[in-house]
XYZ file of N, CA and C in Angstrom:
831
model
N 6.106 3.128 -58.595
C 4.924 2.362 -58.870
C 5.455 0.798 -58.510
N 4.594 0.148 -57.782
C 4.761 -1.195 -57.321
C 4.656 -2.217 -58.667
N 5.829 -3.147 -58.840
C 5.770 -3.993 -59.812
C 4.506 -5.038 -59.808
N 3.858 -5.350 -60.771
C 2.831 -6.396 -60.696
C 3.368 -7.791 -61.222
N 4.233 -7.819 -62.119
C 4.736 -9.146 -62.653
C 6.235 -9.165 -62.236
N 6.512 -9.685 -61.028
C 7.743 -9.792 -60.597
C 8.531 -10.968 -61.194
N 9.751 -10.824 -61.618
C 10.359 -12.051 -62.316
C 11.222 -12.552 -61.192
N 11.559 -13.913 -61.203
C 12.374 -14.499 -60.175
C 13.907 -13.985 -60.313
N 14.550 -13.821 -59.297
C 15.877 -13.370 -59.247
C 16.712 -14.128 -60.169
N 17.840 -13.579 -60.761
C 18.589 -14.257 -61.631
C 19.285 -15.506 -60.892
N 19.567 -15.310 -59.623
C 20.220 -16.503 -58.943
C 19.263 -17.735 -59.060
N 18.012 -17.559 -58.823
C 17.006 -18.650 -58.689
C 17.044 -19.248 -60.179
N 16.879 -18.457 -61.259
C 17.001 -18.963 -62.639
C 18.263 -19.815 -62.829
N 19.453 -19.321 -62.231
C 20.646 -20.185 -62.497
C 20.553 -21.391 -61.678
N 19.957 -21.460 -60.532
C 19.838 -22.627 -59.700
C 18.819 -23.717 -60.454
N 17.869 -23.191 -61.037
C 16.920 -24.145 -61.779
C 17.668 -24.608 -62.957
N 18.469 -23.896 -63.738
C 19.258 -24.296 -64.710
C 20.172 -25.312 -64.298
N 20.757 -25.235 -63.125
C 21.638 -26.327 -62.778
C 20.981 -27.562 -62.524
N 19.678 -27.472 -62.029
C 18.948 -28.710 -61.823
C 18.376 -29.298 -63.085
N 18.265 -28.499 -63.966
C 17.903 -29.038 -65.404
C 19.036 -29.760 -66.018
N 20.319 -29.238 -65.855
C 21.445 -29.950 -66.428
C 21.746 -31.129 -65.594
N 21.492 -31.198 -64.213
C 21.564 -32.445 -63.561
C 20.855 -33.515 -63.951
N 19.503 -33.150 -64.285
C 18.429 -34.026 -64.714
C 18.825 -34.716 -65.952
N 19.293 -33.784 -66.892
C 19.676 -34.240 -68.306
C 20.791 -35.164 -68.201
N 21.821 -34.941 -67.351
C 23.035 -35.797 -67.048
C 22.564 -37.250 -66.560
N 21.624 -37.131 -65.528
C 21.068 -38.610 -65.013
C 20.316 -39.345 -66.301
N 19.562 -38.674 -66.960
C 18.771 -39.188 -68.092
C 19.818 -39.830 -68.939
N 20.908 -39.087 -69.251
C 21.900 -39.759 -70.291
C 22.551 -40.894 -69.715
N 22.873 -40.765 -68.408
C 23.509 -41.973 -67.693
C 22.761 -43.149 -67.753
N 21.430 -43.009 -67.481
C 20.492 -44.026 -67.329
C 20.284 -44.688 -68.650
N 19.988 -43.887 -69.597
C 19.739 -44.231 -71.099
C 20.940 -44.950 -71.571
N 22.216 -44.540 -71.471
C 23.342 -45.247 -71.874
C 23.531 -46.631 -71.261
N 23.348 -46.618 -70.043
C 23.386 -47.883 -69.356
C 22.389 -48.823 -69.796
N 21.267 -48.388 -70.151
C 20.034 -49.301 -70.594
C 20.343 -49.937 -71.966
N 21.129 -49.133 -72.837
C 21.484 -49.690 -74.151
C 22.882 -50.361 -74.326
N 23.806 -50.138 -73.434
C 25.004 -50.766 -73.514
C 25.586 -51.818 -72.680
N 24.920 -51.900 -71.507
C 25.430 -52.846 -70.569
C 24.479 -53.946 -70.294
N 24.893 -55.008 -69.629
C 24.085 -56.181 -69.478
C 24.243 -56.882 -68.134
N 23.315 -57.682 -67.642
C 23.507 -58.511 -66.499
C 23.791 -57.619 -65.219
N 24.585 -58.257 -64.332
C 24.931 -57.740 -63.073
C 25.434 -56.261 -63.108
N 26.205 -56.045 -64.237
C 26.819 -54.652 -64.159
C 25.765 -53.599 -64.527
N 24.692 -53.984 -65.272
C 23.612 -53.047 -65.447
C 22.989 -52.604 -64.317
N 22.634 -53.568 -63.321
C 22.078 -53.234 -62.076
C 22.896 -52.447 -61.177
N 24.191 -52.669 -61.102
C 25.253 -51.941 -60.303
C 25.293 -50.528 -60.834
N 25.332 -50.391 -62.033
C 25.461 -49.002 -62.627
C 24.237 -48.184 -62.371
N 23.072 -48.808 -62.503
C 21.801 -48.147 -62.310
C 21.698 -47.639 -60.831
N 22.095 -48.445 -59.876
C 21.957 -48.198 -58.467
C 22.943 -47.093 -58.129
N 24.189 -47.037 -58.818
C 25.079 -46.078 -58.491
C 24.676 -44.694 -59.063
N 23.899 -44.655 -60.154
C 23.392 -43.461 -60.678
C 22.425 -42.868 -59.579
N 21.451 -43.689 -59.181
C 20.382 -43.187 -58.225
C 21.178 -42.845 -56.941
N 22.093 -43.589 -56.293
C 23.006 -43.359 -55.190
C 23.806 -41.811 -55.206
N 24.233 -41.764 -56.395
C 24.929 -40.335 -56.520
C 23.930 -39.144 -56.587
N 22.729 -39.358 -57.083
C 21.774 -38.357 -56.944
C 21.381 -38.075 -55.586
N 21.160 -39.176 -54.851
C 20.864 -38.998 -53.448
C 21.976 -38.203 -52.625
N 23.185 -38.549 -52.806
C 24.201 -37.912 -52.296
C 24.221 -36.415 -52.498
N 23.791 -35.957 -53.629
C 23.790 -34.533 -54.050
C 22.702 -33.796 -53.299
N 21.486 -34.513 -53.096
C 20.481 -33.694 -52.384
C 20.036 -33.937 -50.996
N 20.829 -34.855 -50.321
C 20.416 -35.033 -48.970
C 21.439 -34.500 -48.019
N 21.140 -33.905 -46.775
C 21.998 -33.447 -45.914
C 23.018 -34.451 -45.570
N 24.283 -33.925 -45.151
C 25.377 -34.602 -44.995
C 25.341 -35.662 -43.847
N 24.348 -35.336 -42.974
C 24.189 -36.206 -41.837
C 23.783 -37.720 -42.259
N 23.290 -37.865 -43.543
C 22.746 -39.127 -43.952
C 23.972 -39.966 -44.552
N 23.918 -41.228 -44.358
C 24.926 -42.146 -45.014
C 24.122 -42.883 -46.091
N 24.767 -43.208 -47.219
C 24.174 -43.990 -48.365
C 24.750 -45.402 -48.297
N 24.053 -46.452 -47.924
C 24.451 -47.881 -47.975
C 23.958 -48.672 -49.074
N 24.773 -49.187 -49.903
C 24.296 -49.930 -51.078
C 24.310 -51.455 -50.559
N 23.154 -52.145 -50.953
C 23.197 -53.602 -50.732
C 23.299 -53.920 -49.184
N 22.420 -53.190 -48.444
C 22.341 -53.422 -46.908
C 21.207 -54.096 -46.485
N 20.972 -54.240 -45.201
C 19.910 -54.944 -44.500
C 19.453 -53.957 -43.235
N 18.067 -54.063 -43.175
C 17.535 -53.531 -41.991
C 17.103 -54.517 -41.011
N 17.231 -54.214 -39.622
C 16.866 -55.104 -38.580
C 16.065 -54.322 -37.691
N 15.300 -55.086 -36.860
C 14.578 -54.490 -35.692
C 15.070 -55.327 -34.352
N 14.636 -54.866 -33.255
C 14.980 -55.333 -32.012
C 14.349 -56.694 -31.622
N 13.574 -57.130 -32.508
C 12.903 -58.501 -32.298
C 13.706 -59.415 -33.132
N 14.607 -59.147 -33.897
C 15.526 -60.073 -34.700
C 15.100 -60.209 -36.004
N 14.020 -59.509 -36.383
C 13.524 -59.497 -37.863
C 14.525 -58.804 -38.829
N 14.718 -59.342 -39.967
C 15.785 -58.631 -40.982
C 14.973 -58.515 -42.230
N 15.383 -57.532 -42.979
C 14.831 -57.174 -44.362
C 15.464 -58.164 -45.222
N 15.070 -58.438 -46.438
C 15.793 -58.812 -47.555
C 16.919 -57.743 -47.963
N 17.736 -58.167 -48.858
C 18.796 -57.197 -49.298
C 18.146 -56.085 -49.862
N 18.475 -54.845 -49.466
C 17.978 -53.504 -49.987
C 19.022 -52.753 -50.743
N 18.609 -52.339 -52.062
C 19.551 -51.731 -52.958
C 20.165 -50.434 -52.439
N 19.461 -49.613 -51.752
C 20.089 -48.509 -51.007
C 19.292 -48.151 -49.811
N 20.112 -48.014 -48.702
C 19.615 -47.777 -47.344
C 20.137 -46.388 -47.122
N 19.248 -45.370 -46.754
C 19.574 -44.026 -46.214
C 19.333 -44.100 -44.676
N 20.525 -43.731 -43.864
C 20.449 -43.894 -42.579
C 21.387 -42.721 -41.875
N 21.110 -42.685 -40.513
C 21.896 -41.734 -39.886
C 23.086 -42.548 -39.141
N 24.219 -42.292 -39.654
C 25.293 -43.303 -39.236
C 25.813 -43.043 -37.858
N 25.571 -41.900 -37.258
C 26.052 -41.642 -35.981
C 25.168 -42.426 -34.837
N 24.056 -42.954 -35.220
C 23.357 -43.794 -34.279
C 23.364 -45.260 -34.488
N 24.328 -45.798 -35.286
C 24.397 -47.188 -35.685
C 25.670 -47.690 -34.968
N 25.505 -48.588 -33.997
C 26.758 -49.207 -33.469
C 27.418 -50.014 -34.510
N 28.801 -50.183 -34.362
C 29.508 -50.810 -35.240
C 29.455 -52.291 -35.139
N 28.739 -52.877 -34.099
C 28.485 -54.141 -33.939
C 27.526 -54.811 -34.949
N 26.766 -53.939 -35.466
C 25.889 -54.323 -36.481
C 26.476 -54.520 -37.791
N 27.625 -55.320 -37.891
C 28.115 -55.651 -39.032
C 28.606 -57.159 -39.095
N 28.796 -57.656 -40.301
C 29.030 -58.918 -40.507
C 30.195 -58.952 -41.637
N 31.368 -59.293 -41.020
C 32.533 -59.240 -42.082
C 32.795 -57.763 -42.295
N 33.532 -57.521 -43.538
C 33.873 -56.215 -43.872
C 32.804 -55.559 -44.835
N 31.842 -56.378 -45.343
C 31.039 -55.779 -46.426
C 29.608 -55.685 -45.961
N 29.029 -56.509 -45.168
C 27.682 -56.719 -44.777
C 27.371 -55.897 -43.624
N 26.352 -55.101 -43.778
C 25.978 -54.029 -42.634
C 24.549 -54.164 -42.383
N 24.194 -54.117 -41.172
C 22.811 -54.230 -40.763
C 22.361 -53.069 -39.981
N 21.343 -52.172 -40.412
C 21.026 -51.003 -39.838
C 19.822 -51.087 -39.070
N 19.733 -50.858 -37.687
C 18.629 -50.798 -37.095
C 17.556 -49.883 -37.656
N 16.251 -50.149 -37.487
C 15.256 -49.607 -38.190
C 14.965 -48.083 -37.662
N 15.307 -47.946 -36.389
C 15.213 -46.618 -35.689
C 16.043 -45.694 -36.325
N 17.308 -45.968 -37.022
C 18.164 -45.071 -37.657
C 18.021 -44.907 -39.170
N 16.991 -45.697 -39.766
C 16.815 -45.585 -41.198
C 15.788 -44.463 -41.415
N 16.044 -43.658 -42.539
C 15.244 -42.569 -43.031
C 14.454 -43.038 -44.248
N 15.147 -43.835 -44.996
C 14.521 -44.375 -46.311
C 15.252 -45.538 -46.729
N 14.364 -46.290 -47.558
C 14.891 -47.563 -48.309
C 14.488 -47.346 -49.803
N 15.463 -47.799 -50.633
C 15.186 -47.515 -52.143
C 15.451 -48.898 -52.730
N 14.401 -49.028 -53.647
C 14.459 -50.219 -54.523
C 14.711 -49.795 -55.936
N 15.743 -50.294 -56.635
C 16.000 -49.855 -57.960
C 15.635 -51.032 -58.945
N 14.860 -50.785 -59.992
C 14.372 -51.517 -60.869
C 14.373 -51.006 -62.340
N 14.575 -52.031 -63.125
C 14.577 -51.566 -64.624
C 13.179 -51.537 -65.148
N 12.865 -51.596 -66.414
C 11.494 -51.563 -67.013
C 10.776 -52.699 -66.792
N 11.453 -53.834 -66.535
C 10.568 -54.966 -66.195
C 10.395 -55.119 -64.717
N 9.371 -54.380 -64.195
C 9.079 -54.310 -62.815
C 7.965 -55.415 -62.634
N 8.271 -56.426 -61.808
C 7.290 -57.529 -61.577
C 6.518 -57.170 -60.293
N 5.183 -57.110 -60.552
C 4.309 -56.689 -59.333
C 4.417 -57.577 -58.177
N 4.566 -58.794 -58.315
C 4.672 -59.715 -57.187
C 5.925 -59.536 -56.213
N 6.930 -59.366 -57.185
C 8.383 -58.936 -56.511
C 8.260 -57.703 -55.534
N 7.648 -56.661 -56.204
C 7.536 -55.453 -55.542
C 6.807 -55.625 -54.186
N 5.581 -56.285 -54.266
C 4.735 -56.460 -53.199
C 5.418 -57.230 -52.102
N 6.122 -58.307 -52.556
C 6.846 -59.018 -51.511
C 7.938 -58.240 -50.772
N 8.627 -57.385 -51.581
C 9.667 -56.646 -50.953
C 9.126 -55.565 -49.935
N 8.084 -54.960 -50.308
C 7.315 -53.983 -49.536
C 6.830 -54.593 -48.094
N 6.326 -55.813 -48.329
C 5.598 -56.474 -47.208
C 6.701 -56.944 -46.286
N 7.936 -57.243 -46.832
C 9.030 -57.679 -45.842
C 9.402 -56.353 -45.027
N 9.537 -55.175 -45.717
C 10.012 -53.906 -45.006
C 8.971 -53.639 -43.938
N 7.666 -53.891 -44.323
C 6.481 -53.369 -43.455
C 6.499 -54.401 -42.225
N 7.187 -55.584 -42.158
C 7.004 -56.427 -41.204
C 8.074 -55.933 -39.986
N 8.978 -55.078 -40.305
C 9.998 -54.598 -39.443
C 9.261 -53.416 -38.517
N 9.600 -53.484 -37.234
C 8.950 -52.452 -36.447
C 9.824 -51.916 -35.446
N 9.765 -50.636 -35.407
C 10.681 -49.989 -34.347
C 10.090 -50.150 -32.958
N 10.862 -50.148 -32.026
C 10.395 -50.332 -30.545
C 9.943 -49.090 -30.026
N 8.724 -48.727 -29.659
C 8.344 -47.562 -28.989
C 9.124 -47.205 -27.702
N 9.547 -48.279 -26.930
C 10.223 -47.893 -25.706
C 11.630 -47.447 -25.958
N 12.071 -47.419 -27.205
C 13.358 -46.969 -27.553
C 13.383 -45.484 -27.838
N 12.287 -44.830 -28.033
C 12.345 -43.631 -28.546
C 12.764 -42.437 -27.392
N 13.722 -41.685 -27.897
C 14.206 -40.713 -27.018
C 14.225 -39.321 -27.851
N 13.981 -39.294 -29.203
C 14.085 -38.014 -29.886
C 12.841 -37.126 -29.550
N 12.963 -35.897 -29.907
C 11.981 -34.859 -29.850
C 10.705 -35.471 -30.706
N 9.746 -35.366 -30.214
C 8.414 -35.688 -30.975
C 7.286 -34.721 -30.664
N 6.335 -34.662 -31.595
C 5.307 -33.720 -31.460
C 3.965 -34.379 -30.544
N 4.350 -35.609 -30.209
C 3.247 -36.439 -29.571
C 2.860 -35.612 -28.109
N 1.582 -35.644 -28.072
C 1.178 -34.995 -26.587
C 1.411 -35.910 -25.445
N 1.886 -37.195 -25.780
C 2.198 -38.114 -24.570
C 3.616 -38.260 -24.358
N 4.463 -37.369 -25.077
C 5.894 -37.493 -24.901
C 6.496 -38.563 -25.825
N 7.770 -38.790 -25.436
C 8.477 -39.695 -26.509
C 8.087 -41.158 -26.328
N 7.536 -41.720 -25.341
C 7.325 -43.053 -24.956
C 6.273 -43.478 -25.950
N 6.548 -44.577 -26.664
C 5.561 -45.163 -27.603
C 5.630 -44.700 -28.948
N 6.460 -43.635 -29.145
C 6.592 -43.267 -30.547
C 7.384 -44.353 -31.429
N 6.889 -44.580 -32.690
C 7.476 -45.364 -33.542
C 7.792 -44.743 -34.791
N 8.367 -45.432 -35.686
C 8.765 -44.808 -37.000
C 8.826 -46.054 -38.073
N 8.841 -45.516 -39.306
C 9.150 -46.427 -40.481
C 9.910 -45.791 -41.514
N 10.597 -46.464 -42.300
C 11.355 -45.776 -43.394
C 10.463 -45.361 -44.480
N 10.921 -44.205 -45.206
C 10.194 -43.775 -46.517
C 10.465 -44.990 -47.527
N 9.516 -45.316 -48.307
C 9.790 -46.507 -49.283
C 9.770 -45.796 -50.654
N 10.990 -45.916 -51.430
C 11.178 -45.264 -52.714
C 11.476 -46.373 -53.645
N 10.770 -46.154 -54.919
C 11.062 -46.870 -55.995
C 11.616 -46.072 -57.183
N 13.001 -46.434 -57.526
C 13.564 -45.710 -58.737
C 13.666 -46.693 -59.964
N 13.133 -46.212 -60.933
C 12.871 -47.379 -62.085
C 13.193 -46.650 -63.410
N 13.151 -47.487 -64.441
C 13.079 -46.990 -65.898
C 11.906 -47.610 -66.440
N 10.943 -46.794 -66.804
C 9.765 -47.272 -67.507
C 9.160 -46.326 -68.442
N 8.026 -46.804 -69.102
C 7.546 -45.868 -70.185
C 6.311 -45.022 -69.515
N 5.828 -45.453 -68.414
C 4.580 -44.699 -67.789
C 4.665 -44.825 -66.209
N 3.837 -44.227 -65.667
C 3.767 -44.267 -64.228
C 3.278 -45.608 -63.756
N 3.806 -46.180 -62.827
C 3.486 -47.477 -62.256
C 2.439 -47.387 -61.136
N 1.184 -47.687 -61.465
C 0.054 -47.448 -60.646
C 0.186 -48.341 -59.418
N 0.709 -49.477 -59.613
C 0.981 -50.374 -58.477
C 1.979 -49.716 -57.392
N 3.083 -49.166 -57.940
C 4.035 -48.573 -57.042
C 3.551 -47.325 -56.396
N 2.517 -46.680 -56.888
C 1.878 -45.509 -56.157
C 1.252 -45.892 -54.788
N 0.778 -47.009 -54.941
C 0.057 -47.509 -53.623
C 0.910 -48.147 -52.663
N 1.953 -48.776 -53.156
C 2.860 -49.518 -52.382
C 4.098 -48.757 -51.804
N 4.556 -47.724 -52.738
C 5.778 -46.969 -52.377
C 5.166 -45.582 -51.945
N 6.061 -44.828 -51.103
C 5.743 -43.503 -50.896
C 6.066 -42.620 -52.049
N 7.244 -42.909 -52.676
C 7.808 -41.991 -53.831
C 8.255 -42.932 -54.818
N 7.841 -42.610 -55.986
C 8.478 -43.292 -57.341
C 9.164 -42.321 -58.115
N 10.559 -42.364 -58.322
C 11.196 -41.663 -59.296
C 11.532 -42.548 -60.527
N 11.133 -42.114 -61.567
C 11.332 -42.976 -62.742
C 11.701 -42.183 -64.141
N 12.370 -42.731 -64.995
C 12.695 -42.285 -66.207
C 11.671 -42.651 -67.246
N 10.969 -41.662 -67.766
C 9.952 -41.838 -68.883
C 10.794 -41.893 -70.193
N 11.023 -43.122 -70.646
C 11.843 -43.365 -71.780
C 11.269 -42.832 -72.979
N 9.988 -42.809 -73.240
C 9.371 -42.227 -74.443
C 9.625 -40.767 -74.444
N 9.403 -40.082 -73.268
C 9.759 -38.705 -73.349
C 11.008 -38.209 -72.827
N 11.854 -39.136 -72.588
C 13.218 -38.882 -72.024
C 13.195 -37.762 -71.020
N 12.313 -38.087 -70.004
C 12.174 -37.160 -68.931
C 12.190 -37.944 -67.584
N 12.708 -37.302 -66.544
C 12.550 -37.872 -65.194
C 11.213 -37.314 -64.635
N 10.455 -38.282 -63.936
C 9.205 -38.011 -63.417
C 9.290 -38.547 -61.947
N 8.435 -37.781 -61.040
C 8.234 -38.276 -59.646
C 6.836 -38.296 -59.350
N 6.363 -39.223 -58.529
C 4.979 -39.200 -57.875
C 5.225 -39.526 -56.445
N 4.123 -39.064 -55.705
C 4.216 -39.514 -54.288
C 2.686 -39.797 -53.914
N 2.586 -40.562 -52.793
C 1.317 -40.911 -52.317
C 0.782 -39.795 -51.347
N 1.471 -38.712 -51.252
C 1.047 -37.755 -50.182
C 0.282 -36.592 -50.797
N 0.210 -36.489 -52.140
C -0.350 -35.197 -52.705
C -1.775 -35.224 -52.263
N -2.215 -34.118 -51.740
C -3.665 -33.824 -51.190
C -3.856 -34.368 -49.812
N -2.775 -35.063 -49.183
C -2.816 -35.473 -47.826
C -2.571 -34.350 -46.880
N -3.005 -34.290 -45.671
C -2.678 -33.445 -44.558
C -1.467 -33.695 -44.040
N -0.903 -32.811 -43.348
C 0.482 -32.871 -42.517
C 0.173 -33.971 -41.459
N -0.991 -33.806 -40.819
C -1.328 -34.697 -39.572
C -1.400 -36.246 -40.050
N -1.956 -36.350 -41.315
C -2.299 -37.691 -41.736
C -0.906 -38.379 -42.050
N -0.068 -37.615 -42.658
C 1.212 -38.145 -43.199
C 2.144 -38.393 -41.936
N 2.264 -37.489 -40.948
C 3.012 -37.661 -39.797
C 2.424 -39.008 -39.047
N 1.192 -39.210 -38.904
C 0.618 -40.225 -38.018
C 0.935 -41.598 -38.846
N 0.862 -41.579 -40.043
C 1.166 -42.807 -40.816
C 2.629 -43.330 -40.626
N 3.524 -42.466 -40.345
C 4.960 -42.882 -39.926
C 5.095 -43.011 -38.409
N 4.528 -42.104 -37.532
C 4.876 -42.132 -36.245
C 3.760 -42.751 -35.250
N 2.599 -43.252 -36.011
C 1.456 -43.814 -35.128
C 0.442 -42.814 -34.938
N -0.939 -43.305 -34.988
C -1.929 -42.330 -34.786
C -1.922 -41.688 -33.455
N -2.306 -40.389 -33.543
C -2.167 -39.478 -32.360
C -0.939 -38.952 -32.061
N 0.063 -39.201 -32.845
C 1.503 -38.581 -32.658
C 1.390 -37.005 -32.865
N 0.435 -36.652 -33.763
C 0.205 -35.205 -33.842
C -1.160 -34.791 -34.318
N -1.595 -33.818 -33.865
C -3.009 -33.310 -34.276
C -2.934 -31.897 -34.704
N -3.712 -31.561 -35.701
C -3.863 -30.328 -36.364
C -4.350 -29.273 -35.388
N -4.010 -28.099 -35.507
C -4.596 -27.065 -34.712
C -5.961 -26.799 -35.288
N -6.985 -26.576 -34.359
C -8.272 -26.268 -34.681
C -8.473 -24.930 -34.977
N -8.057 -24.477 -36.061
C -8.253 -22.974 -36.330
C -9.232 -22.819 -37.612
N -9.578 -24.009 -38.297
C -10.480 -23.938 -39.374
C -9.844 -23.788 -40.667
N -8.552 -23.452 -40.770
C -7.821 -23.261 -42.046
C -6.561 -24.328 -42.132
N -6.263 -24.993 -40.975
C -5.013 -25.699 -40.971
C -5.067 -26.973 -42.072
N -6.089 -27.628 -42.223
C -6.158 -28.639 -43.132
C -6.109 -28.162 -44.533
N -6.595 -27.113 -44.853
C -6.444 -26.562 -46.304
C -4.924 -26.198 -46.517
N -4.274 -25.431 -45.501
C -2.939 -25.007 -45.556
C -1.996 -26.282 -45.757
N -2.158 -27.264 -44.857
C -1.334 -28.536 -44.933
C -1.495 -29.247 -46.153
N -2.561 -29.289 -46.864
C -2.666 -29.851 -48.185
C -1.856 -29.245 -49.194
N -1.617 -27.934 -49.021
C -0.948 -27.179 -49.892
C 0.599 -27.445 -50.027
N 1.097 -27.921 -48.802
C 2.516 -28.289 -48.745
C 2.842 -29.212 -49.922
N 2.295 -30.392 -50.008
C 2.603 -31.407 -51.147
C 2.082 -30.993 -52.357
N 0.912 -30.202 -52.454
C 0.327 -29.805 -53.728
C 1.364 -28.856 -54.456
N 1.894 -27.899 -53.567
C 2.822 -26.888 -54.140
C 4.103 -27.758 -54.605
N 4.589 -28.652 -53.854
C 5.820 -29.256 -54.233
C 5.556 -30.125 -55.581
N 4.433 -30.576 -55.730
C 3.989 -31.367 -57.012
C 4.099 -30.477 -58.213
N 3.798 -29.272 -57.943
C 3.756 -28.320 -59.197
C 4.948 -28.214 -60.029
N 6.060 -28.401 -59.264
C 7.344 -28.083 -59.909
C 7.535 -29.108 -61.035
N 8.028 -28.492 -62.182
C 8.438 -29.382 -63.289
C 9.594 -30.182 -63.370
N 10.560 -29.685 -62.532
C 11.947 -30.383 -62.493
C 11.756 -31.543 -61.431
N 11.888 -32.819 -61.927
C 11.708 -33.942 -60.994
C 12.819 -33.873 -59.827
N 13.891 -33.503 -59.982
C 14.939 -33.498 -59.049
C 14.568 -32.489 -58.015
N 14.027 -31.396 -58.347
C 13.619 -30.305 -57.406
C 12.444 -30.824 -56.647
N 11.562 -31.396 -57.241
C 10.457 -32.038 -56.527
C 10.832 -33.180 -55.644
N 11.720 -34.045 -56.029
C 12.191 -35.139 -55.209
C 12.941 -34.643 -54.037
N 13.817 -33.623 -54.159
C 14.466 -33.217 -53.066
C 13.619 -32.475 -52.151
N 12.649 -31.624 -52.553
C 11.852 -31.051 -51.501
C 10.886 -32.061 -50.824
N 10.608 -33.180 -51.494
C 9.746 -34.171 -50.879
C 10.520 -34.739 -49.681
N 11.694 -35.201 -49.926
C 12.616 -36.061 -49.030
C 12.964 -35.033 -47.857
N 13.298 -33.798 -48.144
C 13.829 -32.971 -46.920
C 12.540 -32.400 -46.162
N 11.385 -32.107 -46.848
C 10.172 -31.932 -46.054
C 9.840 -32.981 -45.115
N 9.883 -34.310 -45.735
C 9.468 -35.408 -44.868
C 10.592 -35.596 -43.720
N 11.850 -35.420 -43.985
C 12.814 -35.530 -43.033
C 12.516 -34.525 -41.729
N 11.927 -33.414 -41.929
C 11.655 -32.499 -40.972
C 10.302 -32.847 -40.395
N 9.218 -33.303 -41.126
C 8.008 -33.683 -40.712
C 7.977 -34.758 -39.787
N 8.705 -35.900 -40.097
C 8.425 -37.200 -39.395
C 9.559 -37.436 -38.394
N 10.618 -36.429 -38.322
C 11.733 -36.349 -37.343
C 12.245 -37.958 -37.444
N 12.674 -38.340 -38.550
C 13.228 -39.701 -38.607
C 14.604 -39.571 -39.441
N 15.657 -40.171 -38.830
C 15.511 -41.327 -37.779
C 15.517 -40.588 -36.366
N 15.375 -41.522 -35.418
C 15.222 -41.026 -33.904
C 16.255 -41.487 -33.071
N 16.560 -40.855 -32.025
C 17.495 -41.489 -31.043
C 16.765 -42.693 -30.354
N 17.570 -43.605 -29.967
C 16.898 -44.754 -29.371
C 17.879 -45.464 -28.370
N 17.288 -46.078 -27.207
C 18.045 -46.819 -26.427
C 18.558 -48.097 -27.081
N 19.716 -48.468 -26.857
C 20.094 -49.876 -27.355
C 19.741 -51.061 -26.444
N 18.916 -50.740 -25.463
C 18.465 -51.841 -24.553
C 17.919 -53.115 -25.063
N 17.017 -53.027 -25.977
C 16.263 -54.077 -26.617
C 17.269 -54.881 -27.583
N 18.327 -54.034 -28.167
C 19.147 -54.699 -29.111
C 20.128 -55.596 -28.251
N 20.702 -55.104 -27.129
C 21.648 -55.863 -26.427
C 20.984 -57.141 -25.878
N 19.795 -56.863 -25.643
C 18.824 -58.067 -24.993
C 18.898 -59.154 -26.131
N 18.629 -58.653 -27.415
C 18.625 -59.508 -28.301
C 19.864 -60.364 -28.607
N 21.034 -59.712 -28.425
C 22.378 -60.475 -28.453
C 22.506 -61.290 -27.355
N 22.193 -60.833 -26.097
C 22.283 -61.670 -24.969
C 21.493 -62.834 -24.982
N 20.354 -62.798 -25.556
C 19.410 -64.052 -25.646
C 19.897 -64.990 -26.633
N 20.910 -64.690 -27.510
C 21.531 -65.553 -28.604
C 22.931 -65.637 -28.637
N 23.564 -65.517 -27.275
C 24.860 -65.694 -27.127
C 25.338 -67.229 -27.483
N 26.455 -67.230 -28.178
C 27.051 -68.602 -28.558
C 28.617 -68.567 -28.207
N 29.025 -69.664 -27.986
C 30.569 -69.771 -27.729
C 31.204 -70.015 -29.093
N 32.228 -69.102 -29.333
C 33.092 -69.163 -30.448
C 34.110 -70.282 -30.376
């Protein structure tokens, strides 16, 4: 007789339990930091907690850079970014200043992370996001595989914008400005995650990163309904780290970011600004 109420395999239960323990560990670290440390050390500790989480859930191909900068081939540079997630194999070593300052071409950046405490200033967040949005990948640099019907040429990309914070409730401003917010609900002592993609179609999300027309849904009458379920299903999970992990890894596959790019525009940038030492 066929079972009607199948239980999840024991191995899945154990994996879920492992994520629950990981989540509690992060909550403990963030809460301890919030009560016992002050000043610069507080911010550094908080960034390291989030960075360690990212190292656990991201594929090994990605590097985690703390306090870095993102540049584009027009010479625009971002303000200092708490955490930059990028594909290191596509970043020339020439994009360094001294031993500690590193600048990452936007074409190689998967995500940028802003780490904040409970005192999140709306104007500061808006200024930070606007500065990131001014950076632009050069469509002529694109050589990676893309779903575009016109081929690789003209494809652009942008990094996923993430806000990690400590707060008592969801930041409505962050939901419109950031793609993902991962935050510690101090009242409930829980990690929570929200994204702006819930209810959105695969097509709309990809086009928002790679440009309008970069992909079109199949006209089968059901594709839009199915595509909405991707993010709705992810959002149902009650463990914030599982949800966060699936969001990042799903987006990594969907937007094909970072992308291969020619260094032509960047060498032109250096050639146009050559100086004698």
